[in-house]
Amino acid sequence: MRYGGTPTAVVGGVESEGSESDAGLPPGPTPWRRRAFLILGVVGMLAVVVLVWSAIHGSSKPSVSKNDVGKIVDNKVGKAVNDLKGEPAPGVTIFQQVRPEMVVVESAGADKKKESAALGSGVIINTQGQILTALHVVQETGGVTLTFADGTQSGAKVQSTDPDHDVAVLTPDHPPGVIVPTVLGGGVRVGDDVFALGHPLGLVDSFTAGVVSGLDRAFPLPNGRTLNGLIQFDAAVSPGNSGGPLLNTKGQVIGIVTGLANPSGNEDFVGIGFAVPIGAASRAAGAPAQ
């Protein structure tokens, strides 16, 4: 057999014309016999076509009209729309997924005075219950108090810090009974949908939505240091969101909220927030592997 050709087989040898091998073979059909066979074949095919046509059009089963087709399509479309209406919005699922990972971070301040106290957000990053947060929330603190999603509280010590990225890792004195670590993500693009979860102005577990507005931004801190390589986003954030997660549509942490831009300097949100990319935040603060 030749590749690409038709399989063939040769049986016996090729005999010359008029040889003894031709003896005894009946003569081939004459031209009129071939025409008769052809006519009979055509008549048979026509008979089959007529029978099939009669079976179809003579059937007692009613034909489907255009109105019937329209009703079928409308029913299918209506069912699909109702199914979509029954599904929760993506943010509902993400909030329920991430809320157990959230922590309220309260810092007493170095002088233990109420004016110097700070409140921020944090997220559990591993099975040991360690928390990633913003450094400025716990810097120069006289003590840190953590409140977990199950309502339990614990003191904490600052395990590691990175001032260049404004991040810190906290180790709780008494981790919660059930530890739910977060899932880290990446691959951020301008225009991606994002969600911010935190405790702005003490409003615990506030959830907002927006998009990534820019990448590789720089943000000056009050102490004169400048943070670089930040994610810019427009999900609403306020004081108290600092240290909380910026999430993608899979509920993965893609950044740690660090600040917001406001020309007036009164900490009101004007549509520009910043987050440290999670890769830089976790590495810089010396966060252990999950």
XYZ file of C-alpha atoms in Angstrom, residues 144-148 152-156 171-175:
15
model
C -1.109 45.337 69.303
C -4.528 43.740 69.739
C -5.960 41.440 67.077
C -9.628 40.571 66.616
C -10.267 37.569 64.379
C -11.657 35.952 69.507
C -8.924 38.400 70.449
C -5.195 38.139 71.005
C -2.135 40.226 71.597
C 0.571 40.103 68.938
C 2.519 36.811 65.076
C -0.498 36.366 67.403
C -0.005 35.249 70.983
C -3.110 33.069 70.706
C -4.168 32.142 67.148
